Short mmCIF file of C-alpha atoms in Angstrom, two decimals:
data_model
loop_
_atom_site.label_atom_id
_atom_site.label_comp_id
_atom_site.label_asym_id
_atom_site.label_seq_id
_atom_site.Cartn_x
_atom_site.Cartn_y
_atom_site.Cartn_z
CA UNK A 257 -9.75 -21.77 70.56
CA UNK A 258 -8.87 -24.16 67.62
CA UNK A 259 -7.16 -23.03 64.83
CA UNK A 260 -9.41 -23.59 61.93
CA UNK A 261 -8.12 -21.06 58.87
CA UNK A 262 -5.79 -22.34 56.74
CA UNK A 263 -3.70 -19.36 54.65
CA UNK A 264 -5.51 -19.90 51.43
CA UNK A 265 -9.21 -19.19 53.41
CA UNK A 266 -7.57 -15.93 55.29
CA UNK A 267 -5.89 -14.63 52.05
CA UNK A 268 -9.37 -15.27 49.96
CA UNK A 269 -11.25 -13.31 52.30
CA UNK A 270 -8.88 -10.41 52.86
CA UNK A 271 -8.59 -10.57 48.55
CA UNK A 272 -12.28 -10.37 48.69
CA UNK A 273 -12.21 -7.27 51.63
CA UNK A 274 -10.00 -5.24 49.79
CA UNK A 275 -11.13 -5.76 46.11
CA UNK A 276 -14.42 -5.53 46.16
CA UNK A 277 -14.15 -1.97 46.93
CA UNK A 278 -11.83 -1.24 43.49
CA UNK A 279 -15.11 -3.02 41.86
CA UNK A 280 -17.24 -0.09 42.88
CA UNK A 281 -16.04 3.19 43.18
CA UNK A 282 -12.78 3.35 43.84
CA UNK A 283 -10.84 3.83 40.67
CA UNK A 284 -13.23 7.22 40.43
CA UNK A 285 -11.26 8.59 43.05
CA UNK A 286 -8.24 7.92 42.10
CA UNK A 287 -8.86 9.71 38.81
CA UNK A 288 -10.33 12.66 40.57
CA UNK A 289 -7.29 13.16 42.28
CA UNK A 290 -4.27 12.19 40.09
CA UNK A 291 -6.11 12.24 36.31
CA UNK A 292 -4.58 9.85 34.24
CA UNK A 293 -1.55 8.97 36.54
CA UNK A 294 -3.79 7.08 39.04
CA UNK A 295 -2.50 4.13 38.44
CA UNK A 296 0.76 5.42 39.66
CA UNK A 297 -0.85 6.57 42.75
CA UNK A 298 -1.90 2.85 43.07
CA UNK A 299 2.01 1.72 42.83
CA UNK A 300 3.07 4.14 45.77
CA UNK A 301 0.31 3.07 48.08
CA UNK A 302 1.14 -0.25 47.30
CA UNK A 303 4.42 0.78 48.31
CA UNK A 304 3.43 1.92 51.55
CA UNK A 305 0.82 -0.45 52.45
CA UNK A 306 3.81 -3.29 52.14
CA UNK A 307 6.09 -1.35 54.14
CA UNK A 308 3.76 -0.66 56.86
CA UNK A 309 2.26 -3.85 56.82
CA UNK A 310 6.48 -5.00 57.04
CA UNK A 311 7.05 -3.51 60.12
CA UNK A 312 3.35 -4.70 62.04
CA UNK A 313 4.82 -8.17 61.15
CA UNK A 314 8.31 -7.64 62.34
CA UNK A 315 6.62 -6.46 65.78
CA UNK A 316 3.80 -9.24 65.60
CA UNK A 317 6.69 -11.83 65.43
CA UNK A 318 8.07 -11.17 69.28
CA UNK A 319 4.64 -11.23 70.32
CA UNK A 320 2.55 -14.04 68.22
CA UNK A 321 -1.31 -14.44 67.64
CA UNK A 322 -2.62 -11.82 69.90
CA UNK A 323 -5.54 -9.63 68.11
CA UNK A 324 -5.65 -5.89 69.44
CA UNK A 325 -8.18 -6.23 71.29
CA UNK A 326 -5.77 -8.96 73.36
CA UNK A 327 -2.84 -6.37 73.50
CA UNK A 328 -5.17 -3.77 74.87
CA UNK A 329 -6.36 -5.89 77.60
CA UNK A 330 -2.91 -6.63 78.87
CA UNK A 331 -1.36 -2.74 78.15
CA UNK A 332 -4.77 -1.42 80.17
CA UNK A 333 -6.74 -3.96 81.14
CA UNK A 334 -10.32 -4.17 80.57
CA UNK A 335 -11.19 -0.56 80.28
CA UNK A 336 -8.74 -0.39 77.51
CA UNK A 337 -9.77 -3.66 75.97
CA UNK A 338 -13.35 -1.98 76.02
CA UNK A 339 -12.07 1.35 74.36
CA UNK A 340 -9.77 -0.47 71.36
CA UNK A 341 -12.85 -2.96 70.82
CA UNK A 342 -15.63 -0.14 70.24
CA UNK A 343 -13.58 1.84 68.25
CA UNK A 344 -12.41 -1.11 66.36
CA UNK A 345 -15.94 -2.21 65.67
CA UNK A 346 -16.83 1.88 64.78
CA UNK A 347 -14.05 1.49 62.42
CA UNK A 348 -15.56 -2.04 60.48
CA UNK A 349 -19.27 -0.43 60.79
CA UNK A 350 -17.41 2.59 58.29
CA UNK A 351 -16.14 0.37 55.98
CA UNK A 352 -19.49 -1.81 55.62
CA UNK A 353 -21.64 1.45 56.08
CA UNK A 354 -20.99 2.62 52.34
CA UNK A 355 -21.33 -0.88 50.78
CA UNK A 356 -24.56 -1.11 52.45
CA UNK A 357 -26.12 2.43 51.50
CA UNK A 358 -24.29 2.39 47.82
CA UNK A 359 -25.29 -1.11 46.93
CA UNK A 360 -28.87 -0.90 46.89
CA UNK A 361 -29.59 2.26 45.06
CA UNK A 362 -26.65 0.65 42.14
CA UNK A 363 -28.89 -2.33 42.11
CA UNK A 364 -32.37 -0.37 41.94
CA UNK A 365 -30.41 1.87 38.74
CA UNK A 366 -28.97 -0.86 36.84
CA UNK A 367 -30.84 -4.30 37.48
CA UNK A 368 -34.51 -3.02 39.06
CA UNK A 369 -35.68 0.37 38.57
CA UNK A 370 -39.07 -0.02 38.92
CA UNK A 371 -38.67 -2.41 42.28
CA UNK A 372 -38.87 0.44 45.69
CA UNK A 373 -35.08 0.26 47.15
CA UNK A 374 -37.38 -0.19 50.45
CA UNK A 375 -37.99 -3.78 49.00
CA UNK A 376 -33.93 -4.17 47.81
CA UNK A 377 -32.58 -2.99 50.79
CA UNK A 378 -34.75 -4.94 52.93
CA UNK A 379 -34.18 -8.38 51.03
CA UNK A 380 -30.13 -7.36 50.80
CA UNK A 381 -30.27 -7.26 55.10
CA UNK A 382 -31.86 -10.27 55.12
CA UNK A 383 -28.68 -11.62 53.13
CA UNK A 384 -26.41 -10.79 54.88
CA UNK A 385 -27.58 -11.68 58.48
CA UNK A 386 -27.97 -14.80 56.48
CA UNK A 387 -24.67 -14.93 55.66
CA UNK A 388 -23.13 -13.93 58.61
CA UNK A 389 -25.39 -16.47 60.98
CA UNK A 390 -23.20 -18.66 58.76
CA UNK A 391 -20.45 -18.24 60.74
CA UNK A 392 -16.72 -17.65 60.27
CA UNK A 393 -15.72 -21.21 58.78
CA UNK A 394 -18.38 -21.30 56.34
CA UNK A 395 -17.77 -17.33 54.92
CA UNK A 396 -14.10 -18.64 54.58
CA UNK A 397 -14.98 -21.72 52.68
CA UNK A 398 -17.22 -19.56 50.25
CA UNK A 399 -14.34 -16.93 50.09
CA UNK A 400 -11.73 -19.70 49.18
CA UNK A 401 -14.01 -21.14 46.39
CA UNK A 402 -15.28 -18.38 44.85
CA UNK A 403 -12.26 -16.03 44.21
CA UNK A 404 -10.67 -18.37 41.74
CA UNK A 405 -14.21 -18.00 39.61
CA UNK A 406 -14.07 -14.38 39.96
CA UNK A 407 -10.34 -14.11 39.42
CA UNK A 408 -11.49 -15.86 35.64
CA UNK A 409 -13.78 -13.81 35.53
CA UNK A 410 -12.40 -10.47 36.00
CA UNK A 411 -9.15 -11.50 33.82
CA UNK A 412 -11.16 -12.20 31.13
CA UNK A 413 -13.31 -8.75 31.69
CA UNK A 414 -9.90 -7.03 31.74
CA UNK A 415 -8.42 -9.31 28.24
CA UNK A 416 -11.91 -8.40 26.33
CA UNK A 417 -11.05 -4.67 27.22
CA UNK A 418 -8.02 -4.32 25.32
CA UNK A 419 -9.23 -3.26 22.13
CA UNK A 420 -11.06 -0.79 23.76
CA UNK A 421 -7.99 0.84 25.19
CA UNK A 422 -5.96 4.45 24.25
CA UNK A 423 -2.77 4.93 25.18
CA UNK A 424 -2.73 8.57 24.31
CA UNK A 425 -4.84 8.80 27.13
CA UNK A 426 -2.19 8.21 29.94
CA UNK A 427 -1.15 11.48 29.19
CA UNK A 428 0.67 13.26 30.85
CA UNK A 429 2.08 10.69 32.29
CA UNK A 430 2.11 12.57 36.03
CA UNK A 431 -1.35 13.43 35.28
CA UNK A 432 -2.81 16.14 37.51
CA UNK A 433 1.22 16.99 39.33
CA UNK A 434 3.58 14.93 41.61
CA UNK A 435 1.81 17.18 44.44
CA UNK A 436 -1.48 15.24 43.56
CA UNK A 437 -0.08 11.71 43.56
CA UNK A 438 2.30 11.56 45.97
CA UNK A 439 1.21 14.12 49.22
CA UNK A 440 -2.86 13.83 48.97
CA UNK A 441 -2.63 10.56 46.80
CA UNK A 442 -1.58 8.93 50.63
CA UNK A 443 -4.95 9.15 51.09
CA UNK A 444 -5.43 6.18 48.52
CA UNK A 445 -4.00 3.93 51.34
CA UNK A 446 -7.96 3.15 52.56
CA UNK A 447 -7.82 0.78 49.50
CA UNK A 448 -5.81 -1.06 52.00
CA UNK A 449 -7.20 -0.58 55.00
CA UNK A 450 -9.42 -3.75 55.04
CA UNK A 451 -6.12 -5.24 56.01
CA UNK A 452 -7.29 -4.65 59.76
CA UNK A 453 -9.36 -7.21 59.77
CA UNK A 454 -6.29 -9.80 59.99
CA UNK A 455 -5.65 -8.32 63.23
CA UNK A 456 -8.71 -10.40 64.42
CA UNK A 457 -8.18 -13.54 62.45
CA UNK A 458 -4.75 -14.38 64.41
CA UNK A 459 -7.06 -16.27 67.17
CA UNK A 460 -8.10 -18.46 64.26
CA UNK A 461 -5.19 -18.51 62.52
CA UNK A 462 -3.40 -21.77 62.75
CA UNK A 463 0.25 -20.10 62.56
CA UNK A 464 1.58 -17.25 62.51
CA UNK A 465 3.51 -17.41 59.39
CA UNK A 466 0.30 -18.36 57.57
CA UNK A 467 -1.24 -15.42 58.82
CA UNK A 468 1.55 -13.20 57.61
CA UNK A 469 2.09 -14.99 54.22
CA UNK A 470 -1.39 -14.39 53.50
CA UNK A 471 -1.36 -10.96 54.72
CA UNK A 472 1.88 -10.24 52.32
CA UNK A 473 0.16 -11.81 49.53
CA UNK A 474 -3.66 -10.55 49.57
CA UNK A 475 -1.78 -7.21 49.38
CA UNK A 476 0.22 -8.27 46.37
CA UNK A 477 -2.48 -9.58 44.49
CA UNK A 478 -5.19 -6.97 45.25
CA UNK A 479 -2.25 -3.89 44.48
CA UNK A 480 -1.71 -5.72 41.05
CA UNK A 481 -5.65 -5.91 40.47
CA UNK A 482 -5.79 -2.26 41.68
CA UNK A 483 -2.65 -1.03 39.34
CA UNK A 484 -4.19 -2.71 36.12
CA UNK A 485 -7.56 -1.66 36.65
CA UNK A 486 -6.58 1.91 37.32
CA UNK A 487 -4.65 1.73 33.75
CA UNK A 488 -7.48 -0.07 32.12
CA UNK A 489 -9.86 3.09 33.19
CA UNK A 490 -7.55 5.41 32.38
CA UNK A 491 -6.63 4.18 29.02
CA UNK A 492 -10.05 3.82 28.25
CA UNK A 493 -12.09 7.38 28.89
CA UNK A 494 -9.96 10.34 28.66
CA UNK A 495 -9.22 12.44 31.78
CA UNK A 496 -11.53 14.77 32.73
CA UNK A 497 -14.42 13.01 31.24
CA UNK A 498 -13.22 9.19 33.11
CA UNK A 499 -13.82 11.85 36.59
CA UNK A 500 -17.47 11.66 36.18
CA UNK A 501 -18.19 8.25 35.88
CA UNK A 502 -19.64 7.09 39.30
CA UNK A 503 -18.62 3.44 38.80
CA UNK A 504 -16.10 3.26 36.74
CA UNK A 505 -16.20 -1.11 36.24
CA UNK A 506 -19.72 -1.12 35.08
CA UNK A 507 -19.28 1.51 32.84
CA UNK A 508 -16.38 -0.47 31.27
CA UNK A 509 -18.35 -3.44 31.42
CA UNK A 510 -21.02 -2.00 28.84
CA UNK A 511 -18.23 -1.38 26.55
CA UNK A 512 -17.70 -4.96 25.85
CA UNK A 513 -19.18 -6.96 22.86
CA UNK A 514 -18.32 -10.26 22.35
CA UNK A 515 -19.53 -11.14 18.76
CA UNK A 516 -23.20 -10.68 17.27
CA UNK A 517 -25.00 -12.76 20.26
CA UNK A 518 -23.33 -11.80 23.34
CA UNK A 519 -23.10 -8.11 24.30
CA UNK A 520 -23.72 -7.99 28.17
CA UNK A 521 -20.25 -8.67 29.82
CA UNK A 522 -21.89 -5.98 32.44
CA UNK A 523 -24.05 -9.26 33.71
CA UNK A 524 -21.12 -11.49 34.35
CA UNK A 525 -19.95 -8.43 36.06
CA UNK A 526 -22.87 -7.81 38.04
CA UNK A 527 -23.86 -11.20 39.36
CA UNK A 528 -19.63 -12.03 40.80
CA UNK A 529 -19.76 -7.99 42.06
CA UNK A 530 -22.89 -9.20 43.81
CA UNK A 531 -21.79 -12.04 45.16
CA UNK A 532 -18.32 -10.53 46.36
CA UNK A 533 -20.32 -7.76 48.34
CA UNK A 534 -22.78 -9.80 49.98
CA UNK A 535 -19.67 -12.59 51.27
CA UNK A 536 -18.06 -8.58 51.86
CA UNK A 537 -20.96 -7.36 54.15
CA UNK A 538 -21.54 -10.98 55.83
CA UNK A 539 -17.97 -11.32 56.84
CA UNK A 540 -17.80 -7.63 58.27
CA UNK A 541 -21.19 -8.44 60.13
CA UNK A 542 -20.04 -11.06 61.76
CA UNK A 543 -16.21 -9.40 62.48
CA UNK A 544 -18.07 -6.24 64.21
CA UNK A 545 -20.67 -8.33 66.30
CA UNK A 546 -17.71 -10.95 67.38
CA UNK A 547 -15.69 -8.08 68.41
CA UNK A 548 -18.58 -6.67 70.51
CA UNK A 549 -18.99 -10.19 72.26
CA UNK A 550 -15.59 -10.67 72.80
CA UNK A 551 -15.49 -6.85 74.37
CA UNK A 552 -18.32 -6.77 76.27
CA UNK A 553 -17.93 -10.63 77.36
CA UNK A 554 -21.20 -11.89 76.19
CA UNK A 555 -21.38 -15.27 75.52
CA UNK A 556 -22.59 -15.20 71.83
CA UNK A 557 -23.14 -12.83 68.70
CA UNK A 558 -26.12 -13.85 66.96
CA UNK A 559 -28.62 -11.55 68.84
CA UNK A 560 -26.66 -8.47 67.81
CA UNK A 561 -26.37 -9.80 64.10
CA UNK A 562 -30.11 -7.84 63.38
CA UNK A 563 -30.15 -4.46 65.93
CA UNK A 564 -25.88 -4.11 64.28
CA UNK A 565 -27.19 -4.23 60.93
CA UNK A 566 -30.30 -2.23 61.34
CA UNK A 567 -28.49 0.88 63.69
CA UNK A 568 -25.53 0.49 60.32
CA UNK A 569 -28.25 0.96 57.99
CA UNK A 570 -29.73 3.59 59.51
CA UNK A 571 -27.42 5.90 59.79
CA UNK A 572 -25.48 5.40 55.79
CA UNK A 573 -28.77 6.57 54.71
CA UNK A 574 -29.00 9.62 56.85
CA UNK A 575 -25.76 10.00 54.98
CA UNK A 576 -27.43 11.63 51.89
CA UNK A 577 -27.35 9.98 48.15
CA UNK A 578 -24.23 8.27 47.38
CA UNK A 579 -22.29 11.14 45.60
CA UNK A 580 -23.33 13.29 48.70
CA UNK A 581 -21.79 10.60 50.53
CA UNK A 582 -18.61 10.47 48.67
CA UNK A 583 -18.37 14.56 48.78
CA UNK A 584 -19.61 14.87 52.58
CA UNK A 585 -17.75 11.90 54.25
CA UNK A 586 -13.73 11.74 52.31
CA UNK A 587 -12.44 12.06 55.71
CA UNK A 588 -13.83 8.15 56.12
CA UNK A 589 -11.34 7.01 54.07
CA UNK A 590 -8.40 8.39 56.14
CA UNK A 591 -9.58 7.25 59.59
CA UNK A 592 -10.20 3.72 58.22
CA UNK A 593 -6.51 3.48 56.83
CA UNK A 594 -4.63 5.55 59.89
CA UNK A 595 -6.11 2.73 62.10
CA UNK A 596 -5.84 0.21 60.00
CA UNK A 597 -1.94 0.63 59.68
CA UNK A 598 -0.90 3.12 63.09
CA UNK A 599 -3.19 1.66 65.48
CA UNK A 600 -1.53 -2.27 65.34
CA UNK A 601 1.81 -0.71 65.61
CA UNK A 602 0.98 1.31 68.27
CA UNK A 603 -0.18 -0.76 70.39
CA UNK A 604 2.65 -3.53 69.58
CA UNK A 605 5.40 -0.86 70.14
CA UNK A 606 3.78 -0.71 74.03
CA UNK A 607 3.40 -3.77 74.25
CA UNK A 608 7.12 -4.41 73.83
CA UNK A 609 8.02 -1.10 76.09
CA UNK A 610 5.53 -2.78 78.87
CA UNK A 611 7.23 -6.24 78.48
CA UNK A 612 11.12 -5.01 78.72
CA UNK A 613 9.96 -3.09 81.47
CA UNK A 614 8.85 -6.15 83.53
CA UNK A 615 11.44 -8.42 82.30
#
């Protein structure tokens, strides 16, 4: 297969995978867990994202570009290529399941209220099997051009919110106890969890080391994002009051005013969250139905592009409302990031074993 990702495409989409998510709900969890410290719960995740991340790499570097599904094959063969590949593609479906039940009913409440989320959620498919019909190069190219806008973009959201900032509201400074933020704050690692998905890119990758560097630095940047934007929100509403907000960046959006004439930063904010979703949903779309192709040894993943969205769709919305979601479904959040990080190593670590053993 030709190697056709440079690092700057990989890191721009993994960037996109993992910050899109701190757009939309996440730092409201945070909060609800460690008040106004949750931007210290965002430093020790960071933490151990890199050092997990550290030691898949270390591992990945006596065995090269070979995805998971590729390791399973040759621990088990195909039986255990099948099994890793499924529950890989279970694990993607997850991550893109809440995007795609949450994003249409935020859309219907802030931009079209009177439009039926029938008609939003039917035009929003339609996007993304768009997108994702695409294919991998072109998603990367968009990825690679578009973060730098919404990079501006976001800096100068954060720089406008300044004024708006408290600092009295930090405190205390360990917000709800060190219990909170550092034994159930681990469950914060999910905001890295998208990290997976470079487990699939190695085939496209054209070295390792790019692979890696961008790996090392989409966590970087996205932890820095993630730390500032926790601070922002919690110097900004007071803790417990920040707790009920149920997206925290468009509330903090509709506190900026920019003069007499302009006084809607929210739409700058809504139309690059938009954008970052849709590339966020097309990507994942086209991850999950590759992986099925390459499991199941078809020959190409269009024709699952539609029944893969619409069986994804179907069941987020049997899901309940979004904050029944959230309440109902927490224990999402720690399957996606146990795999994410345990599952790679795993499988590297007998990989190794299996390899001394025949040498």
């Amino acid at each position: 297969m030709d190697k056709i990702l440079n690092k700057r495409q990989i890191r721009s989409i993994l960037i996109n995978l993992i910050c899109v998510k701190l757009l939309f709900m996440y730092p409201r969890g945070l909060t609800q867990n460690s008040g106004s410290a949750a931007w210290i719960q965002v430093i020790y995740v960071s933490l151990i994202a890199l050092i997990l991340f550290s030691v898949s790499m270390k591992l990945y570097e006596k065995i090269g570009l070979k995805s998971v599904l590729a390791l399973g094959e040759e621990l088990g063969g195909k039986p255990l290529k099948i099994i890793v590949g499924v529950f890989s593609a279970w694990i993607f479906s997850l991550c893109i399941a809440t995007t795609v039940r949450s994003f249409p009913e935020v859309i219907k409440m802030v931009l079209l209220p009177v439009t039926p989320i029938e008609i939003i959620l039917l035009v929003f498919g339609a996007a993304i099997v768009i997108g994702s019909r695409c294919g991998l190069v072109s998603l990367a190219k968009i990825h690679e051009i578009f973060l730098p806008v919404a990079a501006v973009i976001v800096l100068l959201f954060l720089g406008f919110l300044l004024p708006e900032i408290n600092l009295d509201y930090i405190f205390p400074i360990l917000g709800t106890g060190e219990k909170n933020i550092f034994l159930s704050g681990i469950n914060a690692l999910d905001i890295f969890g998208d990290i997976f998905a470079l487990n699939f890119l190695f085939s496209y990758c054209k070295s390792f080391e790019d692979a890696k560097a961008a790996g090392y630095q989409a966590i970087l940047v996205s932890s820095a994002f993630a730390i500032v934007s926790s601070f922002l929100f919690a110097a900004t509403y007071a803790y417990p009051v920040s707790e009920n907000f149920l997206f925290p960046f468009y509330q903090m959006a509709r506190l900026i005013q920019i003069g007499e004439f302009f006084q809607r930063m929210e739409a700058f904010f809504e139309f690059m969250w938009s954008i970052s979703i849709l590339l966020y949903s097309s990507f994942y779309l086209y991850l999950i139905c590759n992986i099925l192709r390459e499991t199941f040894f078809l020959q190409y993943h269009e024709p699952l592009l539609i029944p893969v969205l619409s069986i994804i769709m179907s069941v987020s919305f049997l899901a309940g409302d979004m904050r029944e979601m959230l309440s109902n479904y927490s224990w999402v959040g720690d399957v996606i990031y146990m795999t994410a990080f345990f599952l790679p190593i795993l499988l590297e670590l007998c990989y190794l074993k299996k390899r001394g053993e025949s040498d």
